[in-house]
């Protein structure tokens, strides 16, 4: 088994990948030295000792971009791959059903592609499946739209939410010690807490003196209706059974 001593974090300025970098830098098992000119350091003798992390925002090229990245990592002999996907209503459905929501189904097909490449190359991987991002509350206007959608569509129901800090911690467990935590070649849901919008709002008021940043209900309903991906995403979330209470 290859010993991983280097880490390639794709999109390190994003929320998920940034949390992974923070978790790596504070991990108790080792001390990591960040390298600025990372691609200059990717020489052939260290590539087989690299563990790779990939997280992506949804977009029209998400699937093709991920396939290209996985192919490049495999072609250059990366030793381990951690992919951040999304939970699709528990492990059973997440393993088998891509769902009718494209922002979820693309990640399902990326999971399948990663598994097929790993089987072909004889490499290992960990897939983490975060639930709803609690960090959407800090995401400016898109966050306001998401949180208002949660308020309007969920009607007081609770659902599993996750912080990017917890995503980062579990991603690093896959990168650093997947055998110790039993997640080598496994897919696992990642959630921090089960909360309703009203409970999140109350936490905000206690901590900050203000409620969760939101926008107008009517505007959010209109935007969700106009944007197909948003409409199918909220309809899918509303239909979830495992994540709702």
JSON list of C-alpha atoms in Angstrom, two decimals:
[
{"chain": "A", "resi": 1, "resn": "UNK", "atom": "CA", "xyz": [0.00, 0.00, 0.00]},
{"chain": "A", "resi": 2, "resn": "UNK", "atom": "CA", "xyz": [1.35, 3.42, -1.00]},
{"chain": "A", "resi": 3, "resn": "UNK", "atom": "CA", "xyz": [2.15, 5.89, 1.80]},
{"chain": "A", "resi": 4, "resn": "UNK", "atom": "CA", "xyz": [0.61, 9.27, 1.08]},
{"chain": "A", "resi": 5, "resn": "UNK", "atom": "CA", "xyz": [2.87, 12.20, 1.96]},
{"chain": "A", "resi": 6, "resn": "UNK", "atom": "CA", "xyz": [1.53, 14.94, -0.37]},
{"chain": "A", "resi": 7, "resn": "UNK", "atom": "CA", "xyz": [-1.93, 16.40, -0.85]},
{"chain": "A", "resi": 8, "resn": "UNK", "atom": "CA", "xyz": [-3.51, 18.13, -3.86]},
{"chain": "A", "resi": 9, "resn": "UNK", "atom": "CA", "xyz": [-6.61, 20.14, -2.89]},
{"chain": "A", "resi": 10, "resn": "UNK", "atom": "CA", "xyz": [-8.58, 21.32, -5.93]},
{"chain": "A", "resi": 11, "resn": "UNK", "atom": "CA", "xyz": [-10.31, 24.67, -5.52]},
{"chain": "A", "resi": 12, "resn": "UNK", "atom": "CA", "xyz": [-8.59, 25.56, -2.24]},
{"chain": "A", "resi": 13, "resn": "UNK", "atom": "CA", "xyz": [-10.10, 29.06, -2.22]},
{"chain": "A", "resi": 14, "resn": "UNK", "atom": "CA", "xyz": [-13.65, 27.66, -2.13]},
{"chain": "A", "resi": 15, "resn": "UNK", "atom": "CA", "xyz": [-15.66, 26.93, 1.01]},
{"chain": "A", "resi": 16, "resn": "UNK", "atom": "CA", "xyz": [-15.30, 23.14, 1.08]},
{"chain": "A", "resi": 17, "resn": "UNK", "atom": "CA", "xyz": [-11.73, 22.92, -0.15]},
{"chain": "A", "resi": 18, "resn": "UNK", "atom": "CA", "xyz": [-10.73, 25.82, 2.08]},
{"chain": "A", "resi": 19, "resn": "UNK", "atom": "CA", "xyz": [-12.10, 23.88, 5.06]},
{"chain": "A", "resi": 20, "resn": "UNK", "atom": "CA", "xyz": [-10.08, 20.84, 3.97]},
{"chain": "A", "resi": 21, "resn": "UNK", "atom": "CA", "xyz": [-6.88, 22.93, 3.87]},
{"chain": "A", "resi": 22, "resn": "UNK", "atom": "CA", "xyz": [-7.63, 24.32, 7.34]},
{"chain": "A", "resi": 23, "resn": "UNK", "atom": "CA", "xyz": [-8.23, 20.82, 8.71]},
{"chain": "A", "resi": 24, "resn": "UNK", "atom": "CA", "xyz": [-4.97, 19.59, 7.17]},
{"chain": "A", "resi": 25, "resn": "UNK", "atom": "CA", "xyz": [-3.01, 22.46, 8.66]},
{"chain": "A", "resi": 26, "resn": "UNK", "atom": "CA", "xyz": [-4.37, 21.79, 12.16]},
{"chain": "A", "resi": 27, "resn": "UNK", "atom": "CA", "xyz": [-4.34, 17.96, 12.08]},
{"chain": "A", "resi": 28, "resn": "UNK", "atom": "CA", "xyz": [-2.71, 16.40, 15.13]},
{"chain": "A", "resi": 29, "resn": "UNK", "atom": "CA", "xyz": [-1.04, 13.50, 13.30]},
{"chain": "A", "resi": 30, "resn": "UNK", "atom": "CA", "xyz": [1.48, 15.51, 11.29]},
{"chain": "A", "resi": 31, "resn": "UNK", "atom": "CA", "xyz": [2.77, 18.93, 10.31]},
{"chain": "A", "resi": 32, "resn": "UNK", "atom": "CA", "xyz": [2.17, 20.03, 6.75]},
{"chain": "A", "resi": 33, "resn": "UNK", "atom": "CA", "xyz": [4.22, 22.59, 4.87]},
{"chain": "A", "resi": 34, "resn": "UNK", "atom": "CA", "xyz": [2.14, 24.51, 2.28]},
{"chain": "A", "resi": 35, "resn": "UNK", "atom": "CA", "xyz": [3.76, 24.88, -1.14]},
{"chain": "A", "resi": 36, "resn": "UNK", "atom": "CA", "xyz": [2.88, 27.91, -3.21]},
{"chain": "A", "resi": 37, "resn": "UNK", "atom": "CA", "xyz": [4.10, 26.80, -6.63]},
{"chain": "A", "resi": 38, "resn": "UNK", "atom": "CA", "xyz": [2.34, 23.45, -6.30]},
{"chain": "A", "resi": 39, "resn": "UNK", "atom": "CA", "xyz": [2.50, 22.44, -9.95]},
{"chain": "A", "resi": 40, "resn": "UNK", "atom": "CA", "xyz": [6.24, 23.00, -9.97]},
{"chain": "A", "resi": 41, "resn": "UNK", "atom": "CA", "xyz": [6.44, 20.50, -7.12]},
{"chain": "A", "resi": 42, "resn": "UNK", "atom": "CA", "xyz": [4.45, 17.78, -8.90]},
{"chain": "A", "resi": 43, "resn": "UNK", "atom": "CA", "xyz": [7.40, 15.85, -10.17]},
{"chain": "A", "resi": 44, "resn": "UNK", "atom": "CA", "xyz": [7.06, 12.24, -11.25]},
{"chain": "A", "resi": 45, "resn": "UNK", "atom": "CA", "xyz": [8.63, 10.83, -8.07]},
{"chain": "A", "resi": 46, "resn": "UNK", "atom": "CA", "xyz": [6.00, 12.38, -5.76]},
{"chain": "A", "resi": 47, "resn": "UNK", "atom": "CA", "xyz": [2.89, 11.91, -7.89]},
{"chain": "A", "resi": 48, "resn": "UNK", "atom": "CA", "xyz": [2.35, 8.30, -6.72]},
{"chain": "A", "resi": 49, "resn": "UNK", "atom": "CA", "xyz": [2.37, 9.62, -3.12]},
{"chain": "A", "resi": 50, "resn": "UNK", "atom": "CA", "xyz": [-0.34, 12.21, -3.63]},
{"chain": "A", "resi": 51, "resn": "UNK", "atom": "CA", "xyz": [-3.87, 12.09, -2.22]},
{"chain": "A", "resi": 52, "resn": "UNK", "atom": "CA", "xyz": [-6.32, 14.27, -4.13]},
{"chain": "A", "resi": 53, "resn": "UNK", "atom": "CA", "xyz": [-9.47, 16.09, -2.97]},
{"chain": "A", "resi": 54, "resn": "UNK", "atom": "CA", "xyz": [-12.14, 17.43, -5.33]},
{"chain": "A", "resi": 55, "resn": "UNK", "atom": "CA", "xyz": [-15.24, 19.52, -4.57]},
{"chain": "A", "resi": 56, "resn": "UNK", "atom": "CA", "xyz": [-17.23, 21.45, -7.16]},
{"chain": "A", "resi": 57, "resn": "UNK", "atom": "CA", "xyz": [-20.08, 23.90, -7.34]},
{"chain": "A", "resi": 58, "resn": "UNK", "atom": "CA", "xyz": [-22.84, 22.79, -9.68]},
{"chain": "A", "resi": 59, "resn": "UNK", "atom": "CA", "xyz": [-22.66, 24.12, -13.22]},
{"chain": "A", "resi": 60, "resn": "UNK", "atom": "CA", "xyz": [-23.09, 23.09, -16.87]},
{"chain": "A", "resi": 61, "resn": "UNK", "atom": "CA", "xyz": [-19.56, 21.64, -17.09]},
{"chain": "A", "resi": 62, "resn": "UNK", "atom": "CA", "xyz": [-19.46, 19.99, -13.65]},
{"chain": "A", "resi": 63, "resn": "UNK", "atom": "CA", "xyz": [-19.62, 16.43, -14.96]},
{"chain": "A", "resi": 64, "resn": "UNK", "atom": "CA", "xyz": [-17.11, 16.86, -17.79]},
{"chain": "A", "resi": 65, "resn": "UNK", "atom": "CA", "xyz": [-14.72, 18.87, -15.58]},
{"chain": "A", "resi": 66, "resn": "UNK", "atom": "CA", "xyz": [-14.77, 16.20, -12.89]},
{"chain": "A", "resi": 67, "resn": "UNK", "atom": "CA", "xyz": [-14.17, 13.39, -15.38]},
{"chain": "A", "resi": 68, "resn": "UNK", "atom": "CA", "xyz": [-11.20, 15.28, -16.83]},
{"chain": "A", "resi": 69, "resn": "UNK", "atom": "CA", "xyz": [-9.78, 15.91, -13.36]},
{"chain": "A", "resi": 70, "resn": "UNK", "atom": "CA", "xyz": [-10.22, 12.25, -12.32]},
{"chain": "A", "resi": 71, "resn": "UNK", "atom": "CA", "xyz": [-8.62, 11.06, -15.56]},
{"chain": "A", "resi": 72, "resn": "UNK", "atom": "CA", "xyz": [-5.64, 13.40, -15.06]},
{"chain": "A", "resi": 73, "resn": "UNK", "atom": "CA", "xyz": [-5.16, 12.30, -11.45]},
{"chain": "A", "resi": 74, "resn": "UNK", "atom": "CA", "xyz": [-5.32, 8.63, -12.44]},
{"chain": "A", "resi": 75, "resn": "UNK", "atom": "CA", "xyz": [-3.04, 9.07, -15.46]},
{"chain": "A", "resi": 76, "resn": "UNK", "atom": "CA", "xyz": [-0.39, 10.69, -13.27]},
{"chain": "A", "resi": 77, "resn": "UNK", "atom": "CA", "xyz": [-0.57, 7.95, -10.64]},
{"chain": "A", "resi": 78, "resn": "UNK", "atom": "CA", "xyz": [-2.31, 9.71, -7.75]},
{"chain": "A", "resi": 79, "resn": "UNK", "atom": "CA", "xyz": [-2.48, 7.29, -4.83]},
{"chain": "A", "resi": 80, "resn": "UNK", "atom": "CA", "xyz": [-5.82, 8.24, -3.28]},
{"chain": "A", "resi": 81, "resn": "UNK", "atom": "CA", "xyz": [-8.90, 10.28, -4.20]},
{"chain": "A", "resi": 82, "resn": "UNK", "atom": "CA", "xyz": [-11.44, 11.95, -1.92]},
{"chain": "A", "resi": 83, "resn": "UNK", "atom": "CA", "xyz": [-14.54, 13.31, -3.65]},
{"chain": "A", "resi": 84, "resn": "UNK", "atom": "CA", "xyz": [-17.17, 15.55, -2.07]},
{"chain": "A", "resi": 85, "resn": "UNK", "atom": "CA", "xyz": [-20.56, 14.60, -3.51]},
{"chain": "A", "resi": 86, "resn": "UNK", "atom": "CA", "xyz": [-24.00, 15.15, -1.94]},
{"chain": "A", "resi": 87, "resn": "UNK", "atom": "CA", "xyz": [-26.37, 13.08, 0.17]},
{"chain": "A", "resi": 88, "resn": "UNK", "atom": "CA", "xyz": [-29.47, 11.98, -1.76]},
{"chain": "A", "resi": 89, "resn": "UNK", "atom": "CA", "xyz": [-31.69, 10.80, 1.10]},
{"chain": "A", "resi": 90, "resn": "UNK", "atom": "CA", "xyz": [-29.54, 8.25, 2.91]},
{"chain": "A", "resi": 91, "resn": "UNK", "atom": "CA", "xyz": [-26.97, 5.71, 1.83]},
{"chain": "A", "resi": 92, "resn": "UNK", "atom": "CA", "xyz": [-29.30, 3.24, 0.09]},
{"chain": "A", "resi": 93, "resn": "UNK", "atom": "CA", "xyz": [-30.81, 5.80, -2.28]},
{"chain": "A", "resi": 94, "resn": "UNK", "atom": "CA", "xyz": [-27.54, 7.71, -2.66]},
{"chain": "A", "resi": 95, "resn": "UNK", "atom": "CA", "xyz": [-25.83, 4.52, -3.83]},
{"chain": "A", "resi": 96, "resn": "UNK", "atom": "CA", "xyz": [-28.51, 3.61, -6.38]},
{"chain": "A", "resi": 97, "resn": "UNK", "atom": "CA", "xyz": [-30.61, 6.61, -7.43]},
{"chain": "A", "resi": 98, "resn": "UNK", "atom": "CA", "xyz": [-29.17, 9.68, -9.18]},
{"chain": "A", "resi": 99, "resn": "UNK", "atom": "CA", "xyz": [-32.47, 11.54, -8.51]},
{"chain": "A", "resi": 100, "resn": "UNK", "atom": "CA", "xyz": [-34.33, 13.80, -10.94]},
{"chain": "A", "resi": 101, "resn": "UNK", "atom": "CA", "xyz": [-32.46, 16.88, -9.66]},
{"chain": "A", "resi": 102, "resn": "UNK", "atom": "CA", "xyz": [-29.53, 17.63, -11.98]},
{"chain": "A", "resi": 103, "resn": "UNK", "atom": "CA", "xyz": [-27.41, 19.34, -9.32]},
{"chain": "A", "resi": 104, "resn": "UNK", "atom": "CA", "xyz": [-27.59, 16.02, -7.43]},
{"chain": "A", "resi": 105, "resn": "UNK", "atom": "CA", "xyz": [-27.55, 13.57, -10.35]},
{"chain": "A", "resi": 106, "resn": "UNK", "atom": "CA", "xyz": [-24.34, 15.00, -11.83]},
{"chain": "A", "resi": 107, "resn": "UNK", "atom": "CA", "xyz": [-22.56, 14.16, -8.59]},
{"chain": "A", "resi": 108, "resn": "UNK", "atom": "CA", "xyz": [-24.01, 10.63, -8.68]},
{"chain": "A", "resi": 109, "resn": "UNK", "atom": "CA", "xyz": [-22.53, 10.08, -12.15]},
{"chain": "A", "resi": 110, "resn": "UNK", "atom": "CA", "xyz": [-19.19, 11.52, -11.02]},
{"chain": "A", "resi": 111, "resn": "UNK", "atom": "CA", "xyz": [-19.19, 9.03, -8.14]},
{"chain": "A", "resi": 112, "resn": "UNK", "atom": "CA", "xyz": [-19.80, 6.19, -10.58]},
{"chain": "A", "resi": 113, "resn": "UNK", "atom": "CA", "xyz": [-17.04, 7.40, -12.89]},
{"chain": "A", "resi": 114, "resn": "UNK", "atom": "CA", "xyz": [-14.57, 7.70, -10.02]},
{"chain": "A", "resi": 115, "resn": "UNK", "atom": "CA", "xyz": [-15.35, 4.16, -8.89]},
{"chain": "A", "resi": 116, "resn": "UNK", "atom": "CA", "xyz": [-14.86, 2.77, -12.39]},
{"chain": "A", "resi": 117, "resn": "UNK", "atom": "CA", "xyz": [-11.53, 4.56, -12.85]},
{"chain": "A", "resi": 118, "resn": "UNK", "atom": "CA", "xyz": [-10.37, 3.47, -9.37]},
{"chain": "A", "resi": 119, "resn": "UNK", "atom": "CA", "xyz": [-11.27, -0.15, -10.17]},
{"chain": "A", "resi": 120, "resn": "UNK", "atom": "CA", "xyz": [-9.43, 0.05, -13.49]},
{"chain": "A", "resi": 121, "resn": "UNK", "atom": "CA", "xyz": [-6.32, 1.66, -11.98]},
{"chain": "A", "resi": 122, "resn": "UNK", "atom": "CA", "xyz": [-6.37, -0.32, -8.73]},
{"chain": "A", "resi": 123, "resn": "UNK", "atom": "CA", "xyz": [-6.47, 2.80, -6.57]},
{"chain": "A", "resi": 124, "resn": "UNK", "atom": "CA", "xyz": [-8.58, 3.68, -3.53]},
{"chain": "A", "resi": 125, "resn": "UNK", "atom": "CA", "xyz": [-11.01, 6.45, -2.71]},
{"chain": "A", "resi": 126, "resn": "UNK", "atom": "CA", "xyz": [-13.43, 7.91, -0.20]},
{"chain": "A", "resi": 127, "resn": "UNK", "atom": "CA", "xyz": [-16.68, 9.63, -1.17]},
{"chain": "A", "resi": 128, "resn": "UNK", "atom": "CA", "xyz": [-18.23, 12.03, 1.32]},
{"chain": "A", "resi": 129, "resn": "UNK", "atom": "CA", "xyz": [-21.84, 13.12, 0.93]},
{"chain": "A", "resi": 130, "resn": "UNK", "atom": "CA", "xyz": [-22.62, 16.38, 2.74]},
{"chain": "A", "resi": 131, "resn": "UNK", "atom": "CA", "xyz": [-26.20, 17.39, 3.49]},
{"chain": "A", "resi": 132, "resn": "UNK", "atom": "CA", "xyz": [-27.55, 20.98, 3.31]},
{"chain": "A", "resi": 133, "resn": "UNK", "atom": "CA", "xyz": [-24.82, 23.57, 3.91]},
{"chain": "A", "resi": 134, "resn": "UNK", "atom": "CA", "xyz": [-25.36, 25.53, 7.13]},
{"chain": "A", "resi": 135, "resn": "UNK", "atom": "CA", "xyz": [-22.73, 27.94, 5.75]},
{"chain": "A", "resi": 136, "resn": "UNK", "atom": "CA", "xyz": [-25.29, 29.17, 3.22]},
{"chain": "A", "resi": 137, "resn": "UNK", "atom": "CA", "xyz": [-26.22, 31.66, 5.94]},
{"chain": "A", "resi": 138, "resn": "UNK", "atom": "CA", "xyz": [-22.91, 33.47, 5.26]},
{"chain": "A", "resi": 139, "resn": "UNK", "atom": "CA", "xyz": [-23.06, 33.36, 1.44]},
{"chain": "A", "resi": 140, "resn": "UNK", "atom": "CA", "xyz": [-24.27, 36.86, 0.61]},
{"chain": "A", "resi": 141, "resn": "UNK", "atom": "CA", "xyz": [-27.29, 37.17, -1.68]},
{"chain": "A", "resi": 142, "resn": "UNK", "atom": "CA", "xyz": [-27.23, 33.53, -2.91]},
{"chain": "A", "resi": 143, "resn": "UNK", "atom": "CA", "xyz": [-27.28, 32.50, 0.74]},
{"chain": "A", "resi": 144, "resn": "UNK", "atom": "CA", "xyz": [-30.27, 34.73, 1.43]},
{"chain": "A", "resi": 145, "resn": "UNK", "atom": "CA", "xyz": [-32.08, 33.11, -1.49]},
{"chain": "A", "resi": 146, "resn": "UNK", "atom": "CA", "xyz": [-31.26, 29.60, -0.24]},
{"chain": "A", "resi": 147, "resn": "UNK", "atom": "CA", "xyz": [-32.28, 30.32, 3.34]},
{"chain": "A", "resi": 148, "resn": "UNK", "atom": "CA", "xyz": [-35.53, 31.99, 2.29]},
{"chain": "A", "resi": 149, "resn": "UNK", "atom": "CA", "xyz": [-36.23, 28.98, 0.09]},
{"chain": "A", "resi": 150, "resn": "UNK", "atom": "CA", "xyz": [-35.63, 26.73, 3.08]},
{"chain": "A", "resi": 151, "resn": "UNK", "atom": "CA", "xyz": [-38.05, 28.79, 5.17]},
{"chain": "A", "resi": 152, "resn": "UNK", "atom": "CA", "xyz": [-40.77, 28.84, 2.51]},
{"chain": "A", "resi": 153, "resn": "UNK", "atom": "CA", "xyz": [-40.51, 25.28, 1.20]},
{"chain": "A", "resi": 154, "resn": "UNK", "atom": "CA", "xyz": [-39.87, 23.29, 4.38]},
{"chain": "A", "resi": 155, "resn": "UNK", "atom": "CA", "xyz": [-42.79, 24.66, 6.41]},
{"chain": "A", "resi": 156, "resn": "UNK", "atom": "CA", "xyz": [-41.07, 24.17, 9.76]},
{"chain": "A", "resi": 157, "resn": "UNK", "atom": "CA", "xyz": [-39.68, 20.68, 9.01]},
{"chain": "A", "resi": 158, "resn": "UNK", "atom": "CA", "xyz": [-36.22, 19.79, 10.28]},
{"chain": "A", "resi": 159, "resn": "UNK", "atom": "CA", "xyz": [-33.46, 18.55, 8.03]},
{"chain": "A", "resi": 160, "resn": "UNK", "atom": "CA", "xyz": [-29.84, 17.50, 8.32]},
{"chain": "A", "resi": 161, "resn": "UNK", "atom": "CA", "xyz": [-27.41, 20.38, 7.89]},
{"chain": "A", "resi": 162, "resn": "UNK", "atom": "CA", "xyz": [-23.61, 20.40, 7.79]},
{"chain": "A", "resi": 163, "resn": "UNK", "atom": "CA", "xyz": [-20.86, 22.96, 8.24]},
{"chain": "A", "resi": 164, "resn": "UNK", "atom": "CA", "xyz": [-17.94, 23.10, 5.83]},
{"chain": "A", "resi": 165, "resn": "UNK", "atom": "CA", "xyz": [-15.67, 22.73, 8.86]},
{"chain": "A", "resi": 166, "resn": "UNK", "atom": "CA", "xyz": [-17.09, 19.24, 9.44]},
{"chain": "A", "resi": 167, "resn": "UNK", "atom": "CA", "xyz": [-16.83, 18.44, 5.73]},
{"chain": "A", "resi": 168, "resn": "UNK", "atom": "CA", "xyz": [-13.16, 19.43, 5.89]},
{"chain": "A", "resi": 169, "resn": "UNK", "atom": "CA", "xyz": [-12.51, 17.22, 8.90]},
{"chain": "A", "resi": 170, "resn": "UNK", "atom": "CA", "xyz": [-14.03, 14.13, 7.27]},
{"chain": "A", "resi": 171, "resn": "UNK", "atom": "CA", "xyz": [-12.31, 14.80, 3.96]},
{"chain": "A", "resi": 172, "resn": "UNK", "atom": "CA", "xyz": [-8.98, 14.90, 5.79]},
{"chain": "A", "resi": 173, "resn": "UNK", "atom": "CA", "xyz": [-9.79, 11.60, 7.54]},
{"chain": "A", "resi": 174, "resn": "UNK", "atom": "CA", "xyz": [-10.05, 10.15, 4.03]},
{"chain": "A", "resi": 175, "resn": "UNK", "atom": "CA", "xyz": [-6.84, 11.81, 2.88]},
{"chain": "A", "resi": 176, "resn": "UNK", "atom": "CA", "xyz": [-4.77, 11.05, 5.99]},
{"chain": "A", "resi": 177, "resn": "UNK", "atom": "CA", "xyz": [-6.04, 7.92, 7.74]},
{"chain": "A", "resi": 178, "resn": "UNK", "atom": "CA", "xyz": [-8.91, 6.21, 5.90]},
{"chain": "A", "resi": 179, "resn": "UNK", "atom": "CA", "xyz": [-8.13, 2.83, 7.47]},
{"chain": "A", "resi": 180, "resn": "UNK", "atom": "CA", "xyz": [-8.22, 4.11, 11.04]},
{"chain": "A", "resi": 181, "resn": "UNK", "atom": "CA", "xyz": [-11.67, 5.58, 10.50]},
{"chain": "A", "resi": 182, "resn": "UNK", "atom": "CA", "xyz": [-12.86, 2.71, 8.29]},
{"chain": "A", "resi": 183, "resn": "UNK", "atom": "CA", "xyz": [-13.70, 4.85, 5.26]},
{"chain": "A", "resi": 184, "resn": "UNK", "atom": "CA", "xyz": [-11.31, 3.52, 2.62]},
{"chain": "A", "resi": 185, "resn": "UNK", "atom": "CA", "xyz": [-13.37, 2.74, -0.49]},
{"chain": "A", "resi": 186, "resn": "UNK", "atom": "CA", "xyz": [-16.53, 3.84, 1.32]},
{"chain": "A", "resi": 187, "resn": "UNK", "atom": "CA", "xyz": [-19.17, 6.50, 0.76]},
{"chain": "A", "resi": 188, "resn": "UNK", "atom": "CA", "xyz": [-20.47, 8.22, 3.86]},
{"chain": "A", "resi": 189, "resn": "UNK", "atom": "CA", "xyz": [-23.05, 10.92, 4.59]},
{"chain": "A", "resi": 190, "resn": "UNK", "atom": "CA", "xyz": [-21.74, 13.92, 6.51]},
{"chain": "A", "resi": 191, "resn": "UNK", "atom": "CA", "xyz": [-24.10, 15.95, 8.72]},
{"chain": "A", "resi": 192, "resn": "UNK", "atom": "CA", "xyz": [-23.54, 18.18, 11.74]},
{"chain": "A", "resi": 193, "resn": "UNK", "atom": "CA", "xyz": [-27.04, 18.68, 13.16]},
{"chain": "A", "resi": 194, "resn": "UNK", "atom": "CA", "xyz": [-30.74, 18.29, 12.45]},
{"chain": "A", "resi": 195, "resn": "UNK", "atom": "CA", "xyz": [-32.44, 21.70, 12.45]},
{"chain": "A", "resi": 196, "resn": "UNK", "atom": "CA", "xyz": [-35.44, 23.57, 11.08]},
{"chain": "A", "resi": 197, "resn": "UNK", "atom": "CA", "xyz": [-35.18, 27.05, 9.64]},
{"chain": "A", "resi": 198, "resn": "UNK", "atom": "CA", "xyz": [-36.79, 28.41, 12.79]},
{"chain": "A", "resi": 199, "resn": "UNK", "atom": "CA", "xyz": [-34.14, 26.71, 14.96]},
{"chain": "A", "resi": 200, "resn": "UNK", "atom": "CA", "xyz": [-31.32, 28.07, 12.79]},
{"chain": "A", "resi": 201, "resn": "UNK", "atom": "CA", "xyz": [-32.88, 31.52, 13.02]},
{"chain": "A", "resi": 202, "resn": "UNK", "atom": "CA", "xyz": [-33.08, 31.28, 16.82]},
{"chain": "A", "resi": 203, "resn": "UNK", "atom": "CA", "xyz": [-29.40, 30.26, 17.04]},
{"chain": "A", "resi": 204, "resn": "UNK", "atom": "CA", "xyz": [-28.49, 33.27, 14.91]},
{"chain": "A", "resi": 205, "resn": "UNK", "atom": "CA", "xyz": [-30.46, 35.62, 17.14]},
{"chain": "A", "resi": 206, "resn": "UNK", "atom": "CA", "xyz": [-28.80, 34.24, 20.28]},
{"chain": "A", "resi": 207, "resn": "UNK", "atom": "CA", "xyz": [-25.29, 34.51, 18.82]},
{"chain": "A", "resi": 208, "resn": "UNK", "atom": "CA", "xyz": [-25.51, 37.69, 16.75]},
{"chain": "A", "resi": 209, "resn": "UNK", "atom": "CA", "xyz": [-28.59, 39.54, 17.93]},
{"chain": "A", "resi": 210, "resn": "UNK", "atom": "CA", "xyz": [-30.07, 39.25, 14.42]},
{"chain": "A", "resi": 211, "resn": "UNK", "atom": "CA", "xyz": [-31.95, 36.57, 12.54]},
{"chain": "A", "resi": 212, "resn": "UNK", "atom": "CA", "xyz": [-30.72, 34.58, 9.54]},
{"chain": "A", "resi": 213, "resn": "UNK", "atom": "CA", "xyz": [-30.20, 36.87, 6.51]},
{"chain": "A", "resi": 214, "resn": "UNK", "atom": "CA", "xyz": [-33.14, 36.36, 4.12]},
{"chain": "A", "resi": 215, "resn": "UNK", "atom": "CA", "xyz": [-34.84, 38.15, 1.26]},
{"chain": "A", "resi": 216, "resn": "UNK", "atom": "CA", "xyz": [-38.49, 38.60, 0.25]},
{"chain": "A", "resi": 217, "resn": "UNK", "atom": "CA", "xyz": [-40.59, 35.42, 0.18]},
{"chain": "A", "resi": 218, "resn": "UNK", "atom": "CA", "xyz": [-42.35, 36.42, -3.06]},
{"chain": "A", "resi": 219, "resn": "UNK", "atom": "CA", "xyz": [-39.04, 37.15, -4.80]},
{"chain": "A", "resi": 220, "resn": "UNK", "atom": "CA", "xyz": [-37.58, 33.80, -3.72]},
{"chain": "A", "resi": 221, "resn": "UNK", "atom": "CA", "xyz": [-40.66, 31.90, -4.89]},
{"chain": "A", "resi": 222, "resn": "UNK", "atom": "CA", "xyz": [-40.43, 33.70, -8.26]},
{"chain": "A", "resi": 223, "resn": "UNK", "atom": "CA", "xyz": [-36.71, 32.95, -8.64]},
{"chain": "A", "resi": 224, "resn": "UNK", "atom": "CA", "xyz": [-37.18, 29.28, -7.76]},
{"chain": "A", "resi": 225, "resn": "UNK", "atom": "CA", "xyz": [-40.01, 29.05, -10.28]},
{"chain": "A", "resi": 226, "resn": "UNK", "atom": "CA", "xyz": [-37.94, 30.72, -13.01]},
{"chain": "A", "resi": 227, "resn": "UNK", "atom": "CA", "xyz": [-34.70, 28.76, -12.48]},
{"chain": "A", "resi": 228, "resn": "UNK", "atom": "CA", "xyz": [-35.24, 25.08, -13.28]},
{"chain": "A", "resi": 229, "resn": "UNK", "atom": "CA", "xyz": [-32.28, 23.80, -11.25]},
{"chain": "A", "resi": 230, "resn": "UNK", "atom": "CA", "xyz": [-33.49, 25.69, -8.16]},
{"chain": "A", "resi": 231, "resn": "UNK", "atom": "CA", "xyz": [-37.05, 24.48, -8.62]},
{"chain": "A", "resi": 232, "resn": "UNK", "atom": "CA", "xyz": [-36.09, 20.82, -8.94]},
{"chain": "A", "resi": 233, "resn": "UNK", "atom": "CA", "xyz": [-33.60, 21.12, -6.05]},
{"chain": "A", "resi": 234, "resn": "UNK", "atom": "CA", "xyz": [-36.14, 22.49, -3.60]},
{"chain": "A", "resi": 235, "resn": "UNK", "atom": "CA", "xyz": [-38.81, 20.03, -4.74]},
{"chain": "A", "resi": 236, "resn": "UNK", "atom": "CA", "xyz": [-36.34, 17.19, -4.23]},
{"chain": "A", "resi": 237, "resn": "UNK", "atom": "CA", "xyz": [-35.29, 18.43, -0.79]},
{"chain": "A", "resi": 238, "resn": "UNK", "atom": "CA", "xyz": [-38.93, 18.76, 0.24]},
{"chain": "A", "resi": 239, "resn": "UNK", "atom": "CA", "xyz": [-39.50, 15.11, -0.76]},
{"chain": "A", "resi": 240, "resn": "UNK", "atom": "CA", "xyz": [-36.61, 13.69, 1.26]},
{"chain": "A", "resi": 241, "resn": "UNK", "atom": "CA", "xyz": [-37.51, 11.17, 3.94]},
{"chain": "A", "resi": 242, "resn": "UNK", "atom": "CA", "xyz": [-34.24, 10.26, 5.68]},
{"chain": "A", "resi": 243, "resn": "UNK", "atom": "CA", "xyz": [-33.05, 13.85, 6.13]},
{"chain": "A", "resi": 244, "resn": "UNK", "atom": "CA", "xyz": [-36.33, 15.26, 7.32]},
{"chain": "A", "resi": 245, "resn": "UNK", "atom": "CA", "xyz": [-38.05, 15.07, 10.66]}
]
